[in-house]
Amino acid sequence: DSGVTQTPKHLITATGQRVTLRCSPRSGDLSVYWYQQSLDQGLQFLIQYYNGEERAKGNILERFSAQQFPDLHSELNLSSLELGDSALYFCASSPSSNTEAFFGQGTRLTVV
Amino acid sequence: EDQVTQSPEALRLQEGESSSLNCSYTVSGLRGLFWYRQDPGKGPEFLFTLYSAGEEKEKERLKATLTKKESFLHITAPKPEDSATYLCAVQAANSNSGYALNFGKGTSLLVTP
């Protein structure tokens, strides 16, 4: 158990809908990362927050957004969902930005 | 652009048959190279961080090494429970993605009894 908690574990929704994925980082970790993993693309970096502020952006679509709250948990919002958004979404946390990150068990999103 | 290439894509070993996985990287200033293990449907599990050429780290049957262009994950006398996908990732010193990890596509290892 990495100490990073993601909910829900599974999510099935229809195209055009909006969903929210939640992540609780390890105790004391200030940095949260979101990654998307699909079969053909591998693990792709989406966005990073550090102590409540956005630190870096990867290939995150405009339909996707995230935030980190004062208690350091983070949420990833996915809207206007398309079939191609079906993937595993992972959250990872680390004590600071330049140390190893520990991953949660992921949320499997299926868009039908 | 930073690139991470892992080879082979898949590897099948007999129990006890040692081998190495390769991770070649191109990065504008390496801050760190990371190895993770991922089981199907699970999150990546952290194994090692390497920071400079010549550095080596070991954990049980695994040993990771680093040169200026590549890293190797050596698996000595593997057991079936070592079957997993092994992911390599680099963290660049100068990147528009901050401190995010740039992952390779992984090597899928199967160890048979």
Coordinates of C-alpha atoms in Angstrom, one line a residue:
Chain A
D1 CA 0.0 0.0 0.0
S2 CA 1.6 3.3 -1.2
G3 CA -0.6 5.5 1.1
V4 CA -2.1 7.3 -1.8
T5 CA -5.9 6.8 -2.0
Q6 CA -8.0 7.2 -5.2
T7 CA -11.7 7.0 -5.5
P8 CA -13.7 5.7 -7.1
K9 CA -11.8 2.5 -8.3
H10 CA -14.1 2.1 -11.3
L11 CA -16.4 4.5 -13.2
I12 CA -18.6 3.9 -16.2
T13 CA -20.3 6.9 -17.8
A14 CA -21.7 8.0 -21.1
T15 CA -20.2 10.2 -23.7
G16 CA -20.8 13.9 -23.0
Q17 CA -20.9 13.5 -19.3
R18 CA -18.7 15.0 -16.6
V19 CA -16.9 13.1 -13.8
T20 CA -14.7 13.9 -10.9
L21 CA -11.8 11.7 -9.7
R22 CA -10.5 12.1 -6.2
C23 CA -7.0 11.6 -4.7
S24 CA -5.8 11.7 -1.2
P25 CA -2.0 12.0 -1.1
R26 CA 0.3 10.3 1.4
S27 CA 0.4 12.0 4.8
G28 CA 2.8 15.0 4.6
D29 CA 3.2 15.0 0.8
L30 CA 2.7 18.4 -0.7
S31 CA 3.1 17.5 -4.4
V32 CA 0.3 15.7 -6.4
Y33 CA 0.6 14.5 -10.0
W34 CA -2.1 13.2 -12.3
Y35 CA -1.3 10.7 -15.0
Q36 CA -3.4 9.0 -17.7
Q37 CA -2.6 5.5 -18.9
S38 CA -4.0 4.0 -22.0
L39 CA -2.9 0.8 -23.8
D40 CA -1.3 2.6 -26.7
Q41 CA 0.1 5.7 -25.0
G42 CA 1.5 4.4 -21.8
L43 CA 1.7 6.7 -18.8
Q44 CA 1.1 10.3 -19.8
F45 CA 1.6 13.3 -17.4
L46 CA -1.4 15.5 -17.1
I47 CA -0.8 18.1 -14.4
Q48 CA 1.0 18.7 -11.1
Y49 CA 0.0 20.7 -8.0
Y50 CA 2.3 21.7 -5.2
N51 CA 0.8 22.9 -1.9
G52 CA -2.4 24.1 -3.6
E53 CA -0.8 25.7 -6.6
E54 CA -0.5 24.5 -10.1
R55 CA 3.1 23.7 -10.8
A56 CA 3.3 22.1 -14.2
K57 CA 1.1 21.0 -17.1
G58 CA 1.5 18.2 -19.5
N59 CA -0.7 17.1 -22.4
I60 CA -3.9 17.9 -20.5
L61 CA -7.0 18.6 -22.6
E62 CA -8.9 21.8 -22.2
R63 CA -11.9 19.6 -21.2
F64 CA -9.9 18.4 -18.2
S65 CA -9.1 20.5 -15.1
A66 CA -7.8 19.8 -11.6
Q67 CA -7.4 21.5 -8.3
Q68 CA -5.7 20.8 -5.0
F69 CA -7.5 21.8 -1.8
P70 CA -6.1 23.2 1.5
D71 CA -6.1 19.7 3.0
L72 CA -3.9 18.7 0.1
H73 CA -6.4 16.3 -1.5
S74 CA -6.8 16.8 -5.2
E75 CA -9.6 16.3 -7.8
L76 CA -9.4 15.8 -11.5
N77 CA -12.5 16.9 -13.4
L78 CA -13.2 15.4 -16.8
S79 CA -16.0 17.0 -18.9
S80 CA -17.6 16.4 -22.3
L81 CA -16.3 12.9 -22.1
E82 CA -15.4 11.0 -25.3
L83 CA -14.9 7.3 -26.0
G84 CA -11.1 8.0 -26.3
D85 CA -11.0 9.3 -22.7
S86 CA -11.5 5.7 -21.4
A87 CA -8.3 4.9 -19.5
L88 CA -6.7 4.4 -16.2
Y89 CA -6.2 7.6 -14.3
F90 CA -3.5 7.6 -11.7
C91 CA -2.6 10.1 -8.9
A92 CA 0.8 10.2 -7.4
S93 CA 2.3 12.1 -4.5
S94 CA 5.7 13.1 -3.3
P95 CA 7.1 15.1 -0.4
S96 CA 8.5 17.7 -2.7
S97 CA 8.8 18.1 -6.4
N98 CA 12.2 16.5 -7.0
T99 CA 11.8 13.2 -5.2
E100 CA 10.3 9.9 -6.2
A101 CA 6.5 9.8 -6.5
F102 CA 4.2 7.2 -5.0
F103 CA 1.2 6.1 -7.0
G104 CA -2.3 5.2 -6.0
Q105 CA -4.2 2.2 -7.4
G106 CA -5.9 4.3 -10.1
T107 CA -9.4 5.0 -11.3
R108 CA -10.5 2.9 -14.3
L109 CA -12.8 5.2 -16.4
T110 CA -14.9 3.6 -19.1
V111 CA -16.9 5.9 -21.4
V112 CA -19.7 4.2 -23.3
Chain B
E1 CA 12.2 16.7 -26.7
D2 CA 12.8 14.3 -23.9
Q3 CA 12.5 10.6 -24.9
V4 CA 12.6 7.3 -23.0
T5 CA 12.8 4.0 -24.9
Q6 CA 12.6 0.7 -23.2
S7 CA 13.6 -2.6 -24.7
P8 CA 12.6 -5.3 -25.2
E9 CA 8.8 -4.7 -25.2
A10 CA 8.3 -8.2 -23.8
L11 CA 10.6 -10.8 -22.2
R12 CA 9.9 -14.3 -21.2
L13 CA 12.3 -16.0 -18.8
Q14 CA 12.5 -19.4 -17.2
E15 CA 12.7 -19.2 -13.4
G16 CA 16.4 -18.7 -12.5
E17 CA 17.4 -17.4 -15.9
S18 CA 19.0 -14.0 -15.3
S19 CA 18.6 -11.1 -17.8
S20 CA 18.6 -7.3 -18.2
L21 CA 16.1 -4.7 -19.2
N22 CA 17.2 -1.6 -21.0
C23 CA 16.1 2.0 -20.8
S24 CA 17.6 4.5 -23.2
Y25 CA 17.0 8.1 -22.7
T26 CA 17.5 11.5 -24.2
V27 CA 16.9 14.4 -21.9
S28 CA 18.0 18.0 -21.5
G29 CA 19.7 17.6 -18.2
L30 CA 18.9 14.5 -16.1
R31 CA 17.6 15.2 -12.6
G32 CA 16.8 11.6 -11.9
L33 CA 16.0 8.2 -13.5
F34 CA 13.3 6.1 -11.8
W35 CA 12.3 2.5 -12.1
Y36 CA 8.9 1.3 -11.2
R37 CA 7.1 -2.1 -11.3
Q38 CA 3.5 -2.3 -12.3
D39 CA 1.2 -5.3 -11.9
P40 CA -1.9 -5.6 -14.2
G41 CA -4.6 -3.1 -13.1
K42 CA -2.5 -1.7 -10.3
G43 CA -0.6 1.5 -9.8
P44 CA 3.2 1.6 -10.4
E45 CA 5.3 0.6 -7.4
F46 CA 8.5 2.6 -6.8
L47 CA 11.7 0.6 -7.0
F48 CA 14.8 2.8 -7.5
T49 CA 16.0 6.3 -8.2
L50 CA 19.4 6.9 -9.8
Y51 CA 20.9 10.4 -10.1
S52 CA 24.3 10.2 -11.7
A53 CA 26.2 8.0 -14.2
G54 CA 28.0 5.1 -12.4
E55 CA 25.4 4.9 -9.7
E56 CA 24.0 1.5 -8.8
K57 CA 21.2 0.4 -6.5
E58 CA 20.1 -3.1 -5.5
K59 CA 17.0 -4.6 -3.9
E60 CA 16.6 -8.4 -3.6
R61 CA 17.0 -9.9 -7.1
L62 CA 17.0 -6.5 -8.8
K63 CA 19.9 -4.2 -9.6
A64 CA 19.7 -0.9 -11.4
T65 CA 22.6 0.9 -13.1
L66 CA 23.0 4.2 -14.9
T67 CA 25.2 5.6 -17.6
K68 CA 24.9 8.9 -19.4
K69 CA 22.7 7.5 -22.1
E70 CA 20.9 4.4 -20.6
S71 CA 19.9 2.5 -17.5
F72 CA 19.8 -1.3 -17.0
L73 CA 17.6 -3.2 -14.7
H74 CA 19.4 -6.5 -14.0
I75 CA 17.2 -9.4 -12.7
T76 CA 19.2 -12.2 -11.1
A77 CA 17.7 -15.7 -10.8
P78 CA 14.1 -14.4 -11.3
K79 CA 11.1 -16.0 -9.7
P80 CA 7.5 -16.2 -11.1
E81 CA 6.5 -13.4 -8.7
D82 CA 8.8 -11.1 -10.5
S83 CA 6.4 -11.2 -13.5
A84 CA 5.2 -7.6 -14.1
T85 CA 5.7 -4.6 -16.3
Y86 CA 8.8 -2.6 -15.5
L87 CA 8.7 1.1 -16.2
C88 CA 11.5 3.5 -16.6
A89 CA 11.0 7.2 -16.2
V90 CA 13.2 10.3 -16.3
Q91 CA 12.9 13.6 -14.6
A92 CA 14.5 16.5 -16.5
A93 CA 16.3 19.4 -14.9
N94 CA 14.9 21.8 -17.5
S95 CA 11.5 21.0 -18.6
N96 CA 8.2 22.6 -19.4
S97 CA 6.6 19.8 -17.4
G98 CA 8.3 20.9 -14.2
Y99 CA 9.3 17.8 -12.1
A100 CA 6.9 15.4 -13.8
L101 CA 8.2 12.0 -14.7
N102 CA 8.4 11.1 -18.4
F103 CA 7.8 7.4 -18.7
G104 CA 8.8 4.8 -21.2
K105 CA 6.3 2.3 -22.5
G106 CA 7.7 -0.5 -20.3
T107 CA 9.0 -4.0 -20.6
S108 CA 6.5 -6.8 -19.8
L109 CA 8.3 -9.6 -18.0
L110 CA 6.9 -13.1 -17.7
V111 CA 8.9 -15.6 -15.5
T112 CA 7.7 -19.2 -15.9
P113 CA 8.3 -22.0 -13.4

